PDB file of C-alpha atoms in Angstrom:
ATOM      1  CA  MET W   1     120.538 106.320  95.686  1.00  0.00           C
ATOM      2  CA  LYS W   2     118.787 102.854  95.799  1.00  0.00           C
ATOM      3  CA  ARG W   3     115.263 104.538  95.294  1.00  0.00           C
ATOM      4  CA  LEU W   4     116.820 107.226  91.845  1.00  0.00           C
ATOM      5  CA  MET W   5     118.545 103.222  91.234  1.00  0.00           C
ATOM      6  CA  LEU W   6     114.779 102.265  91.292  1.00  0.00           C
ATOM      7  CA  VAL W   7     113.370 105.586  88.932  1.00  0.00           C
ATOM      8  CA  TYR W   8     115.223 104.560  86.383  1.00  0.00           C
ATOM      9  CA  LEU W   9     114.674 101.236  86.162  1.00  0.00           C
ATOM     10  CA  LEU W  10     111.274 101.846  86.673  1.00  0.00           C
ATOM     11  CA  PHE W  11     110.940 104.747  84.031  1.00  0.00           C
ATOM     12  CA  PRO W  12     110.953 102.895  80.644  1.00  0.00           C
ATOM     13  CA  VAL W  13     108.274 100.332  82.123  1.00  0.00           C
ATOM     14  CA  PHE W  14     105.916 103.185  82.980  1.00  0.00           C
ATOM     15  CA  LEU W  15     106.657 105.037  79.748  1.00  0.00           C
ATOM     16  CA  PHE W  16     106.105 101.944  77.521  1.00  0.00           C
ATOM     17  CA  SER W  17     102.602 100.781  79.799  1.00  0.00           C
ATOM     18  CA  GLN W  18     100.935 103.769  78.331  1.00  0.00           C
ATOM     19  CA  THR W  19     100.139 104.600  74.573  1.00  0.00           C
ATOM     20  CA  THR W  20      98.404 106.336  72.514  1.00  0.00           C
ATOM     21  CA  GLY W  21      96.141 105.481  69.654  1.00  0.00           C
ATOM     22  CA  LYS W  22      93.199 108.278  68.098  1.00  0.00           C
ATOM     23  CA  VAL W  23      89.310 107.219  69.204  1.00  0.00           C
ATOM     24  CA  ILE W  24      87.485 105.848  66.206  1.00  0.00           C
ATOM     25  CA  LYS W  25      84.016 104.241  66.960  1.00  0.00           C
ATOM     26  CA  ILE W  26      81.435 105.068  70.907  1.00  0.00           C
ATOM     27  CA  SER W  27      80.702 101.511  70.947  1.00  0.00           C
ATOM     28  CA  ASP W  28      78.900 102.568  73.763  1.00  0.00           C
ATOM     29  CA  GLY W  29      79.252 104.807  77.033  1.00  0.00           C
ATOM     30  CA  ASP W  30      82.167 103.066  78.573  1.00  0.00           C
ATOM     31  CA  THR W  31      83.545 101.077  76.021  1.00  0.00           C
ATOM     32  CA  ILE W  32      84.912 102.894  72.663  1.00  0.00           C
ATOM     33  CA  THR W  33      87.672 101.428  69.373  1.00  0.00           C
ATOM     34  CA  LEU W  34      90.235 103.356  69.055  1.00  0.00           C
ATOM     35  CA  LEU W  35      92.936 103.387  66.193  1.00  0.00           C
ATOM     36  CA  LEU W  36      96.919 102.102  66.598  1.00  0.00           C
ATOM     37  CA  LYS W  37      99.886 102.787  65.095  1.00  0.00           C
ATOM     38  CA  GLY W  38     100.095 100.872  61.755  1.00  0.00           C
ATOM     39  CA  ASN W  39      96.414 100.902  61.395  1.00  0.00           C
ATOM     40  CA  GLN W  40      95.678  98.787  64.494  1.00  0.00           C
ATOM     41  CA  GLN W  41      91.811  99.020  65.776  1.00  0.00           C
ATOM     42  CA  LYS W  42      91.587  97.833  69.570  1.00  0.00           C
ATOM     43  CA  LYS W  43      88.832  98.194  71.367  1.00  0.00           C
ATOM     44  CA  LEU W  44      88.782  99.116  75.294  1.00  0.00           C
ATOM     45  CA  ARG W  45      86.011  98.841  78.182  1.00  0.00           C
ATOM     46  CA  LEU W  46      86.933 101.782  80.266  1.00  0.00           C
ATOM     47  CA  ALA W  47      87.364 100.493  83.353  1.00  0.00           C
ATOM     48  CA  GLU W  48      86.081 101.940  86.800  1.00  0.00           C
ATOM     49  CA  VAL W  49      82.763 103.247  85.676  1.00  0.00           C
ATOM     50  CA  ASP W  50      79.856 100.845  84.249  1.00  0.00           C
ATOM     51  CA  CYS W  51      77.634 103.297  81.970  1.00  0.00           C
ATOM     52  CA  PRO W  52      73.996 102.344  80.761  1.00  0.00           C
ATOM     53  CA  GLU W  53      73.038 100.242  78.466  1.00  0.00           C
ATOM     54  CA  SER W  54      71.744 101.372  74.680  1.00  0.00           C
ATOM     55  CA  GLY W  55      67.911 100.020  76.204  1.00  0.00           C
ATOM     56  CA  GLN W  56      67.714 101.338  79.836  1.00  0.00           C
ATOM     57  CA  ALA W  57      67.774 104.621  80.313  1.00  0.00           C
ATOM     58  CA  PHE W  58      70.019 107.238  80.347  1.00  0.00           C
ATOM     59  CA  GLY W  59      72.500 104.512  77.398  1.00  0.00           C
ATOM     60  CA  LYS W  60      72.585 107.173  75.059  1.00  0.00           C
ATOM     61  CA  ASN W  61      73.299 109.999  77.115  1.00  0.00           C
ATOM     62  CA  ALA W  62      76.277 108.034  77.576  1.00  0.00           C
ATOM     63  CA  LYS W  63      77.586 106.793  74.721  1.00  0.00           C
ATOM     64  CA  GLN W  64      76.531 110.858  74.008  1.00  0.00           C
ATOM     65  CA  PHE W  65      78.891 111.825  76.674  1.00  0.00           C
ATOM     66  CA  THR W  66      81.296 109.809  75.781  1.00  0.00           C
ATOM     67  CA  ALA W  67      81.541 110.699  71.831  1.00  0.00           C
ATOM     68  CA  ALA W  68      81.526 114.953  72.513  1.00  0.00           C
ATOM     69  CA  GLN W  69      84.865 114.115  74.764  1.00  0.00           C
ATOM     70  CA  VAL W  70      87.014 111.581  72.716  1.00  0.00           C
ATOM     71  CA  PHE W  71      85.768 110.822  69.274  1.00  0.00           C
ATOM     72  CA  GLY W  72      88.220 112.337  66.941  1.00  0.00           C
ATOM     73  CA  LYS W  73      90.800 112.727  69.534  1.00  0.00           C
ATOM     74  CA  THR W  74      94.134 111.099  70.348  1.00  0.00           C
ATOM     75  CA  VAL W  75      94.256 109.764  73.876  1.00  0.00           C
ATOM     76  CA  SER W  76      96.354 107.956  75.977  1.00  0.00           C
ATOM     77  CA  PHE W  77      95.339 104.694  77.746  1.00  0.00           C
ATOM     78  CA  VAL W  78      96.916 102.554  80.879  1.00  0.00           C
ATOM     79  CA  GLU W  79      95.377  98.512  80.502  1.00  0.00           C
ATOM     80  CA  THR W  80      94.679  97.122  83.581  1.00  0.00           C
ATOM     81  CA  ASN W  81      92.897  93.921  82.904  1.00  0.00           C
ATOM     82  CA  THR W  82      91.154  92.321  80.531  1.00  0.00           C
ATOM     83  CA  ASP W  83      86.733  90.867  80.723  1.00  0.00           C
ATOM     84  CA  ARG W  84      84.960  88.303  80.265  1.00  0.00           C
ATOM     85  CA  TYR W  85      84.580  89.166  76.580  1.00  0.00           C
ATOM     86  CA  GLY W  86      88.388  89.509  75.660  1.00  0.00           C
ATOM     87  CA  ARG W  87      88.210  93.148  75.600  1.00  0.00           C
ATOM     88  CA  SER W  88      91.244  95.399  77.003  1.00  0.00           C
ATOM     89  CA  VAL W  89      89.997  97.041  79.909  1.00  0.00           C
ATOM     90  CA  ALA W  90      91.765 100.585  80.441  1.00  0.00           C
ATOM     91  CA  LYS W  91      92.353 104.430  81.960  1.00  0.00           C
ATOM     92  CA  VAL W  92      91.688 106.010  79.101  1.00  0.00           C
ATOM     93  CA  TYR W  93      92.844 110.280  79.373  1.00  0.00           C
ATOM     94  CA  TYR W  94      92.587 112.871  77.575  1.00  0.00           C
ATOM     95  CA  ASP W  95      92.994 116.766  76.563  1.00  0.00           C
ATOM     96  CA  GLY W  96      96.252 116.784  79.160  1.00  0.00           C
ATOM     97  CA  GLY W  97      94.673 114.649  81.210  1.00  0.00           C
ATOM     98  CA  LYS W  98      91.459 114.405  82.434  1.00  0.00           C
ATOM     99  CA  TYR W  99      90.040 110.875  83.216  1.00  0.00           C
ATOM    100  CA  LEU W 100      87.269 109.422  80.793  1.00  0.00           C
ATOM    101  CA  SER W 101      86.197 107.241  83.676  1.00  0.00           C
ATOM    102  CA  ARG W 102      85.688 110.285  86.737  1.00  0.00           C
ATOM    103  CA  GLU W 103      83.968 112.998  84.293  1.00  0.00           C
ATOM    104  CA  LEU W 104      81.305 109.889  83.069  1.00  0.00           C
ATOM    105  CA  ILE W 105      81.035 109.663  86.713  1.00  0.00           C
ATOM    106  CA  LYS W 106      80.639 113.514  87.393  1.00  0.00           C
ATOM    107  CA  ALA W 107      78.259 113.990  84.702  1.00  0.00           C
ATOM    108  CA  GLY W 108      75.796 111.606  86.617  1.00  0.00           C
ATOM    109  CA  MET W 109      76.664 109.322  82.542  1.00  0.00           C
ATOM    110  CA  GLY W 110      77.570 106.258  84.591  1.00  0.00           C
ATOM    111  CA  TRP W 111      78.036 104.492  87.895  1.00  0.00           C
ATOM    112  CA  TRP W 112      81.291 104.332  90.093  1.00  0.00           C
ATOM    113  CA  TYR W 113      82.392 100.147  88.841  1.00  0.00           C
ATOM    114  CA  PHE W 114      82.922  99.686  93.287  1.00  0.00           C
ATOM    115  CA  SER W 115      83.607  95.490  92.796  1.00  0.00           C
ATOM    116  CA  TYR W 116      86.324  96.381  90.361  1.00  0.00           C
ATOM    117  CA  SER W 117      87.710  99.902  91.552  1.00  0.00           C
ATOM    118  CA  LYS W 118      90.344  99.972  94.422  1.00  0.00           C
ATOM    119  CA  ASP W 119      89.935 104.480  94.193  1.00  0.00           C
ATOM    120  CA  ALA W 120      87.591 105.623  96.758  1.00  0.00           C
ATOM    121  CA  SER W 121      87.674 108.951  95.373  1.00  0.00           C
ATOM    122  CA  LEU W 122      85.144 107.532  92.295  1.00  0.00           C
ATOM    123  CA  GLY W 123      82.212 106.612  94.269  1.00  0.00           C
ATOM    124  CA  LYS W 124      82.712 109.794  96.683  1.00  0.00           C
ATOM    125  CA  ILE W 125      82.528 111.961  93.359  1.00  0.00           C
ATOM    126  CA  GLN W 126      79.286 110.088  92.390  1.00  0.00           C
ATOM    127  CA  GLU W 127      77.360 110.490  96.080  1.00  0.00           C
ATOM    128  CA  ASN W 128      78.036 114.764  94.972  1.00  0.00           C
ATOM    129  CA  THR W 129      76.438 113.556  91.623  1.00  0.00           C
ATOM    130  CA  LYS W 130      73.587 112.044  92.937  1.00  0.00           C
ATOM    131  CA  LEU W 131      73.282 115.109  95.227  1.00  0.00           C
ATOM    132  CA  LYS W 132      73.068 117.376  92.821  1.00  0.00           C
ATOM    133  CA  LYS W 133      71.352 114.375  90.619  1.00  0.00           C
ATOM    134  CA  ALA W 134      72.369 115.085  87.629  1.00  0.00           C
ATOM    135  CA  GLY W 135      72.419 113.077  84.796  1.00  0.00           C
ATOM    136  CA  LEU W 136      70.614 109.390  85.491  1.00  0.00           C
ATOM    137  CA  TRP W 137      70.366 110.317  88.985  1.00  0.00           C
ATOM    138  CA  GLN W 138      67.859 112.372  88.178  1.00  0.00           C
ATOM    139  CA  ASP W 139      65.553 109.630  88.075  1.00  0.00           C
ATOM    140  CA  LYS W 140      64.829 108.394  91.964  1.00  0.00           C
ATOM    141  CA  ASN W 141      64.689 104.832  90.178  1.00  0.00           C
ATOM    142  CA  ALA W 142      67.723 104.397  88.511  1.00  0.00           C
ATOM    143  CA  VAL W 143      68.763 100.745  88.232  1.00  0.00           C
ATOM    144  CA  ALA W 144      72.452  99.886  87.151  1.00  0.00           C
ATOM    145  CA  PRO W 145      73.385  98.605  84.295  1.00  0.00           C
ATOM    146  CA  TRP W 146      74.829  95.295  87.027  1.00  0.00           C
ATOM    147  CA  GLU W 147      71.233  94.888  87.527  1.00  0.00           C
ATOM    148  CA  TYR W 148      69.468  95.542  83.962  1.00  0.00           C
ATOM    149  CA  ARG W 149      71.892  92.824  82.971  1.00  0.00           C
ATOM    150  CA  LYS W 150      71.060  90.631  85.326  1.00  0.00           C
ATOM    151  CA  MET W 151      67.404  91.512  85.251  1.00  0.00           C
ATOM    152  CA  LYS W 152      67.569  90.577  81.606  1.00  0.00           C
ATOM    153  CA  GLN W 153      68.859  87.942  82.095  1.00  0.00           C
ATOM    154  CA  GLU W 154      67.144  86.090  83.977  1.00  0.00           C
ATOM    155  CA  LEU W 155      63.729  87.555  81.872  1.00  0.00           C
ATOM    156  CA  ARG W 156      65.887  85.130  79.236  1.00  0.00           C
ATOM    157  CA  ASN W 157      65.440  81.914  80.803  1.00  0.00           C
ATOM    158  CA  ASN W 158      62.429  82.371  82.259  1.00  0.00           C
ATOM    159  CA  LYS W 159      61.332  82.423  78.877  1.00  0.00           C
ATOM    160  CA  ARG W 160      63.475  79.723  77.790  1.00  0.00           C
ATOM    161  CA  ILE W 161      62.744  77.538  80.455  1.00  0.00           C
ATOM    162  CA  GLU W 162      58.314  78.705  80.102  1.00  0.00           C
ATOM    163  CA  ALA W 163      59.222  78.102  76.011  1.00  0.00           C
ATOM    164  CA  SER W 164      60.729  74.304  76.746  1.00  0.00           C
ATOM    165  CA  LYS W 165      57.507  73.696  78.632  1.00  0.00           C
ATOM    166  CA  ASN W 166      55.655  73.947  76.005  1.00  0.00           C
ATOM    167  CA  GLY W 167      57.893  72.172  74.246  1.00  0.00           C
ATOM    168  CA  ILE W 168      59.032  75.287  71.945  1.00  0.00           C
ATOM    169  CA  GLN W 169      62.310  75.373  70.927  1.00  0.00           C
ATOM    170  CA  VAL W 170      64.263  78.726  71.647  1.00  0.00           C
ATOM    171  CA  LYS W 171      66.866  80.227  69.823  1.00  0.00           C
ATOM    172  CA  LYS W 172      69.836  81.183  71.553  1.00  0.00           C
ATOM    173  CA  ALA W 173      70.844  84.812  70.949  1.00  0.00           C
ATOM    174  CA  ALA W 174      74.624  85.086  69.069  1.00  0.00           C
TER     175      ALA W 174
END
C-alpha cells in the first residue's frame, strides 16, 4: 500500500519533469535549440555524449547526423544539469523513445562523456562502435573533443605568452 501511495505521489513529478519542444536549430552535434510553448526558445546541451568540435574531424558529420535525426521534430527532454556556459544539459528522446545521445554514440558521431555519465551501457555501445570502425572510429588517431579543446586552449595560452614576451597585446576571443 505504501509503494502504491508513493507511486501516486511521484507520478506527477515524473510526468512534469519531461518537457517537449520542436527542434529549430542544430548548433553542433551535441547542442540543439528547441521552440517551446509560448514561442520560448531553449538551448540544450545533450547529456552523456561529447561530439567532435566544428573544426575537428567528423564535427560536421556529427552536426548533420543530429540534424537528420531531430531537426523539425518534436522531441521530449529531461533536464539533468546546467553546464558552465549556463546551457541546460538534457536527455533528449525522439521517434517513440530513441535516446539521441545513445544514437550518436552508436553511429560513431560522438564519444561517451564518461566523466558526466553513470550509464556504463553507453561505454559498451562505444566499444562496439569502435570495433566496427564506424563514424569517427575510422580514424585510428581520433581525438576526444575534451582533449581537442584542451589542446586549443593551450595553444591560445602559448600565443598570448609569446606575444607578451614580444610586447604585443593580443585580444581575447569573445
